[in-house]
Amino acid sequence: MNRRITRAVNVGGVMIGGDNPVVIQSMCNTDTRDIKATTEQILRLEEAGCEIIRVAVPDMEAAEAIRGIKKNIHIPLVADIHFDYRLALKCIENGIDKVRINPGNIGSRDRVKLVADAAKERGIPIRIGVNGGSLEKELVARYGGATAEALVKSAMGHVEILHDVDFSDIVVSIKVSNVPVMIDAYRMFSRESDIPLHVGVTESGTERMGTIKSSIGIGALLSEGIGDTVRVSLTADPVREIYAAKDILRTLGAREGGVEFVSCPTCGRTQIDLIGIATEVEERLMNVDKNIKVAVMGCAVNGPGEARDADIGLAGGKGECLIFKKGQILRKVPEEIAVSELIKEIDKL
């Protein structure tokens, strides 16, 4: 996969852009003012593989909580701020690693300059977050809706505001729930600028539909080399966003390491609870950090052969399963203990 080379931006020690690996992000759904709950969620996200985390900062109490949250986590923290420039200044004062704002909606040029100067002094980048649902009314009227052209025009306008106050440490996101429009907008922006891009589909839906839409939108862009950091937005536990993002990156070959899990579809030859077994194995492999391929196959006749390239796997028989390694059968086990026996073999690898 050939990456589009962008400027490199340092977010609390994690590099976005340039020739650096694509970075995985998420956003907490806790009340930021609840330092304990927010910290606990971030630690779970870290364990799942999150590399940058964002929190909402709706008021000064949330901005004050940034200092306490920062003390207890190990990945860069981003403040999501709308309208009030004073919240951005307080978050910067309290050690935030990146600020997400739209310069056009936090007030006068002087206020934008105050935020930009404070961020520049501390080496903190700013993400411009353009969203189809909050696009400027004049752009909606001019372009007939939240079109790709309108979204890019908005993004470039916000970039210009920061450039006018001598700030260039910028990341841009252009999010909309319409996947084809989202893809076109990112393509268009990438032709006009070398600013690193935060890629995602906003309001994508629940885990099932959101993962599908995000895989298509994010995957299409990454396959073209567009995108420096990603967030899969799901109406679900944010940890599920991390798993989905990792799967997208691995599928495209943009991320190495971790388990590749494969399983066959059920058919009339299947004589075990293949769906239940495959689901349980997949769940138990979520946090396994081994560069291996694991297969769960329904047919004991063809399974080991069809998945001979897997490092380890199981194939069903009638009430029993074969555990195999690189296509070679290791042993036969009862169906009810097949998953635990497979996990034992994975632990040995």
Coordinates of C-alpha atoms in Angstrom, one line a residue:
M1 CA 0.0 0.0 0.0
N2 CA 1.6 3.3 -1.2
R3 CA 1.1 6.0 1.4
R4 CA 0.5 9.6 0.4
I5 CA 3.3 11.5 2.2
T6 CA 2.0 14.3 4.4
R7 CA 3.6 16.6 7.0
A8 CA 4.4 14.9 10.3
V9 CA 2.7 16.1 13.4
N10 CA 3.7 15.2 17.0
V11 CA 0.8 14.4 19.3
G12 CA 2.2 13.8 22.8
G13 CA 5.0 11.6 21.4
V14 CA 2.8 9.8 18.8
M15 CA 3.6 10.9 15.2
I16 CA 0.8 11.4 12.7
G17 CA 1.6 11.8 9.0
G18 CA 4.8 11.6 7.2
D19 CA 5.8 8.0 6.6
N20 CA 4.7 6.9 10.1
P21 CA 2.2 4.1 10.6
V22 CA -1.5 4.9 10.6
V23 CA -2.6 5.7 14.1
I24 CA -5.7 4.3 15.8
Q25 CA -7.9 6.7 17.8
S26 CA -11.2 6.6 19.7
M27 CA -13.3 8.9 21.9
C28 CA -14.5 8.3 25.4
N29 CA -18.3 8.2 26.0
T30 CA -17.9 8.9 29.8
D31 CA -18.5 12.3 31.4
T32 CA -15.1 13.9 31.3
R33 CA -15.8 15.5 34.7
D34 CA -15.8 12.0 36.2
I35 CA -12.0 11.5 36.3
K36 CA -12.3 8.0 37.7
A37 CA -14.7 6.7 35.1
T38 CA -12.9 8.4 32.2
T39 CA -9.5 7.1 33.3
E40 CA -10.8 3.6 33.7
Q41 CA -12.3 3.6 30.2
I42 CA -9.1 5.0 28.7
L43 CA -7.1 2.2 30.4
R44 CA -9.4 -0.4 28.8
L45 CA -8.9 1.3 25.4
E46 CA -5.2 1.3 25.9
E47 CA -5.3 -2.4 26.5
A48 CA -7.3 -3.0 23.3
G49 CA -4.7 -1.0 21.2
C50 CA -5.9 2.6 21.2
E51 CA -3.0 5.0 20.5
I52 CA -4.7 8.4 20.9
I53 CA -7.8 9.1 22.9
R54 CA -10.2 12.1 22.7
V55 CA -12.6 13.4 25.4
A56 CA -15.4 16.0 25.2
V57 CA -14.8 19.3 27.0
P58 CA -18.2 21.0 27.3
D59 CA -17.4 23.2 30.2
M60 CA -14.7 24.5 32.5
E61 CA -15.1 21.7 35.0
A62 CA -14.3 19.2 32.2
A63 CA -11.3 21.3 31.2
E64 CA -10.1 21.3 34.8
A65 CA -10.4 17.4 34.8
I66 CA -7.9 17.1 32.0
R67 CA -5.0 17.4 34.5
G68 CA -6.2 14.6 36.6
I69 CA -7.0 12.3 33.7
K70 CA -3.5 12.9 32.2
K71 CA -1.8 11.8 35.4
N72 CA -3.2 8.3 35.1
I73 CA -3.1 7.3 31.4
H74 CA -0.3 6.4 29.0
I75 CA -1.5 7.6 25.6
P76 CA -2.0 11.1 24.2
L77 CA -5.1 12.9 25.2
V78 CA -7.2 15.2 22.8
A79 CA -9.7 17.8 23.9
D80 CA -12.8 18.1 21.8
I81 CA -14.0 21.7 22.1
H82 CA -16.8 23.8 20.5
F83 CA -17.4 27.5 20.6
D84 CA -15.6 28.6 23.8
Y85 CA -11.9 29.5 23.2
R86 CA -11.4 29.7 27.0
L87 CA -11.9 25.9 27.3
A88 CA -9.1 25.4 24.8
L89 CA -6.8 27.6 26.7
K90 CA -7.5 25.9 30.0
C91 CA -7.0 22.4 28.4
I92 CA -3.6 23.6 27.0
E93 CA -2.7 24.9 30.4
N94 CA -3.6 21.5 31.9
G95 CA -1.4 19.5 29.6
I96 CA -3.6 18.4 26.8
D97 CA -1.7 16.8 23.8
K98 CA -4.0 18.0 21.0
V99 CA -7.0 20.3 20.6
R100 CA -9.9 19.6 18.3
I101 CA -11.7 22.9 17.3
N102 CA -13.0 24.7 14.3
P103 CA -11.3 28.1 14.3
G104 CA -14.3 29.7 12.6
N105 CA -16.7 29.0 15.5
I106 CA -14.7 30.0 18.6
G107 CA -14.9 33.7 18.1
S108 CA -12.9 36.6 16.7
R109 CA -9.4 36.4 15.1
D110 CA -7.9 37.6 18.4
R111 CA -9.4 34.6 20.2
V112 CA -8.2 32.2 17.6
K113 CA -4.7 33.7 17.9
L114 CA -4.8 33.3 21.6
V115 CA -5.5 29.6 21.3
A116 CA -3.0 29.2 18.4
D117 CA -0.2 31.0 20.3
A118 CA -0.8 28.9 23.4
A119 CA -0.7 25.7 21.4
K120 CA 2.3 26.7 19.5
E121 CA 4.2 27.7 22.6
R122 CA 3.7 24.1 24.0
G123 CA 4.1 22.2 20.8
I124 CA 0.4 21.2 20.7
P125 CA -1.2 20.5 17.3
I126 CA -4.8 21.5 16.5
R127 CA -7.2 19.3 14.6
I128 CA -9.7 21.0 12.4
G129 CA -12.8 18.9 12.6
V130 CA -15.3 19.5 9.7
N131 CA -18.6 17.7 10.0
G132 CA -21.4 17.4 7.5
G133 CA -24.0 18.0 10.2
S134 CA -22.6 21.3 11.3
L135 CA -21.4 22.8 8.0
E136 CA -21.7 26.5 7.7
K137 CA -25.1 27.6 6.4
E138 CA -23.7 29.7 3.6
L139 CA -21.7 26.7 2.2
V140 CA -24.8 24.5 2.4
A141 CA -26.8 27.1 0.5
R142 CA -24.0 27.7 -2.1
Y143 CA -23.3 24.0 -2.8
G144 CA -26.8 22.6 -2.3
G145 CA -26.0 20.6 0.8
A146 CA -23.1 18.9 2.5
T147 CA -21.4 18.0 -0.7
A148 CA -17.7 17.0 -1.0
E149 CA -17.0 20.4 -2.4
A150 CA -18.7 22.2 0.5
L151 CA -16.9 20.1 3.1
V152 CA -13.5 20.8 1.5
K153 CA -14.2 24.5 1.2
S154 CA -15.0 24.6 4.9
A155 CA -11.9 22.7 5.8
M156 CA -9.7 25.0 3.7
G157 CA -11.3 28.0 5.2
H158 CA -10.5 26.9 8.7
V159 CA -7.0 26.1 7.7
E160 CA -6.6 29.6 6.3
I161 CA -7.7 31.1 9.6
L162 CA -4.9 29.2 11.4
H163 CA -2.4 30.1 8.8
D164 CA -3.3 33.7 9.1
V165 CA -2.3 33.6 12.8
D166 CA 0.9 31.8 11.9
F167 CA -0.1 28.3 13.0
S168 CA 0.6 25.3 10.8
D169 CA 0.8 22.3 13.2
I170 CA -2.6 21.1 11.9
V171 CA -4.5 17.8 11.3
V172 CA -7.8 17.8 9.4
S173 CA -10.8 15.6 9.5
I174 CA -13.8 15.8 7.1
K175 CA -16.5 13.6 8.4
V176 CA -20.0 12.9 7.0
S177 CA -22.3 9.9 7.3
N178 CA -22.7 9.5 3.5
V179 CA -19.8 7.2 2.6
P180 CA -19.4 8.2 -1.1
V181 CA -19.4 11.9 -0.2
M182 CA -16.9 11.3 2.6
I183 CA -14.5 9.4 0.2
D184 CA -14.8 12.1 -2.4
A185 CA -14.1 14.9 0.1
Y186 CA -11.0 13.3 1.5
R187 CA -9.7 12.6 -2.1
M188 CA -10.3 16.2 -3.0
F189 CA -8.6 17.6 0.1
S190 CA -5.6 15.3 -0.4
R191 CA -5.1 16.7 -3.9
E192 CA -5.0 20.3 -2.5
S193 CA -2.9 19.9 0.7
D194 CA -0.2 17.9 2.4
I195 CA -1.9 18.4 5.9
P196 CA -2.2 15.0 7.6
L197 CA -5.7 13.5 7.6
H198 CA -7.8 12.0 10.4
V199 CA -10.2 9.7 8.6
G200 CA -13.6 8.4 9.6
V201 CA -17.3 8.1 8.9
T202 CA -19.3 10.1 11.4
E203 CA -22.7 8.8 12.7
S204 CA -22.0 5.5 11.0
G205 CA -24.4 3.6 13.3
T206 CA -24.3 0.6 15.6
E207 CA -21.5 -2.0 15.6
R208 CA -22.9 -4.0 12.7
M209 CA -23.7 -1.2 10.2
G210 CA -21.1 1.2 11.5
T211 CA -18.3 -1.3 11.0
I212 CA -19.5 -2.0 7.4
K213 CA -19.7 1.7 6.5
S214 CA -16.4 2.5 8.2
S215 CA -14.7 -0.5 6.5
I216 CA -15.8 0.8 3.1
G217 CA -15.1 4.5 3.7
I218 CA -11.8 4.2 5.7
G219 CA -10.7 1.1 3.7
A220 CA -11.2 2.7 0.3
L221 CA -9.1 5.8 1.3
L222 CA -6.3 3.8 3.0
S223 CA -6.1 1.6 0.0
E224 CA -5.3 4.7 -2.0
G225 CA -2.7 5.9 0.5
I226 CA -5.0 8.6 2.0
G227 CA -5.3 8.8 5.8
D228 CA -2.8 9.2 8.6
T229 CA -4.9 8.4 11.6
V230 CA -8.4 6.7 11.9
R231 CA -11.4 6.5 14.2
V232 CA -14.1 4.0 13.6
S233 CA -17.2 5.7 15.1
L234 CA -19.7 3.2 16.5
T235 CA -22.8 3.5 18.7
A236 CA -21.2 0.9 21.0
D237 CA -18.5 0.4 23.6
P238 CA -15.5 2.4 22.3
V239 CA -13.3 -0.7 22.7
R240 CA -15.2 -2.2 19.8
E241 CA -14.0 0.8 17.7
I242 CA -10.4 -0.2 18.4
Y243 CA -11.0 -3.8 17.4
A244 CA -12.7 -2.7 14.1
A245 CA -9.9 -0.3 13.3
K246 CA -7.2 -2.9 13.9
D247 CA -9.1 -5.3 11.6
I248 CA -9.4 -2.8 8.8
L249 CA -5.7 -2.0 9.0
R250 CA -4.6 -5.6 9.1
T251 CA -6.9 -6.5 6.2
L252 CA -5.2 -3.8 4.1
G253 CA -1.7 -4.8 5.2
A254 CA -1.3 -1.4 6.8
R255 CA -0.7 -3.0 10.3
E256 CA 1.3 -6.1 11.1
G257 CA 1.0 -8.2 14.2
G258 CA -2.0 -9.6 16.0
V259 CA -4.2 -12.5 15.2
E260 CA -5.7 -13.0 11.8
F261 CA -8.9 -15.1 12.3
V262 CA -10.7 -17.0 9.6
S263 CA -13.7 -19.3 9.6
C264 CA -15.7 -21.0 7.0
P265 CA -19.4 -20.5 6.3
T266 CA -21.7 -23.2 7.6
C267 CA -23.1 -25.8 5.2
G268 CA -25.0 -29.1 5.3
R269 CA -21.8 -31.0 6.2
T270 CA -21.4 -29.1 9.5
Q271 CA -22.1 -31.2 12.5
I272 CA -20.9 -28.9 15.3
D273 CA -22.1 -25.6 16.6
L274 CA -19.7 -23.8 14.2
I275 CA -21.3 -20.3 14.7
G276 CA -21.0 -20.5 18.4
I277 CA -17.5 -21.9 18.4
A278 CA -16.2 -19.4 15.9
T279 CA -17.8 -16.5 17.8
E280 CA -16.3 -17.6 21.1
V281 CA -12.8 -18.1 19.6
E282 CA -12.9 -14.7 18.0
E283 CA -13.9 -13.0 21.3
R284 CA -11.1 -14.9 23.2
L285 CA -8.6 -13.8 20.6
M286 CA -9.4 -10.1 20.8
N287 CA -6.5 -9.2 23.0
V288 CA -4.0 -11.9 21.9
D289 CA -0.9 -10.1 20.6
K290 CA 0.6 -12.8 18.4
N291 CA 1.3 -12.6 14.7
I292 CA -0.5 -15.8 13.9
K293 CA -3.4 -17.0 11.7
V294 CA -6.1 -19.0 13.5
A295 CA -8.8 -21.0 11.6
V296 CA -12.1 -22.5 12.7
M297 CA -13.5 -24.8 10.0
G298 CA -16.8 -26.7 10.0
C299 CA -15.8 -29.8 8.0
A300 CA -13.3 -32.3 9.3
V301 CA -12.8 -33.7 5.8
N302 CA -11.7 -30.5 4.0
G303 CA -11.0 -28.1 6.9
P304 CA -7.4 -28.9 7.7
G305 CA -6.5 -28.9 4.0
E306 CA -8.4 -25.7 3.1
A307 CA -6.8 -23.9 6.1
R308 CA -3.3 -25.4 5.8
D309 CA -1.7 -22.0 5.8
A310 CA -3.2 -21.3 9.3
D311 CA -0.7 -21.6 12.2
I312 CA -3.3 -23.3 14.3
G313 CA -7.0 -24.2 14.0
L314 CA -9.8 -26.6 14.6
A315 CA -12.2 -28.5 12.3
G316 CA -15.5 -30.0 13.2
G317 CA -16.6 -33.6 13.0
K318 CA -19.7 -35.2 14.5
G319 CA -19.7 -34.0 18.1
E320 CA -15.9 -33.6 18.0
C321 CA -13.2 -31.5 16.6
L322 CA -9.7 -31.9 15.1
I323 CA -7.0 -29.6 16.4
F324 CA -4.6 -29.0 13.6
K325 CA -1.3 -27.1 13.1
K326 CA -0.1 -26.0 9.6
G327 CA -2.5 -28.5 8.1
Q328 CA -1.3 -31.4 10.3
I329 CA -3.7 -33.0 12.7
L330 CA -2.5 -32.9 16.3
R331 CA -5.4 -34.6 18.1
K332 CA -9.2 -35.2 18.3
V333 CA -11.2 -33.6 21.1
P334 CA -14.8 -33.5 22.2
E335 CA -16.8 -30.5 20.8
E336 CA -17.5 -29.1 24.3
I337 CA -13.8 -28.6 25.1
A338 CA -12.7 -27.7 21.6
V339 CA -12.3 -24.0 22.2
S340 CA -10.3 -24.3 25.4
E341 CA -8.1 -26.9 23.8
L342 CA -7.5 -24.6 20.8
I343 CA -6.6 -21.7 23.1
K344 CA -4.1 -24.0 25.0
E345 CA -2.3 -24.6 21.7
I346 CA -2.4 -20.9 20.8
D347 CA -0.8 -20.1 24.2
K348 CA 2.1 -22.5 23.3
L349 CA 2.9 -20.6 20.0

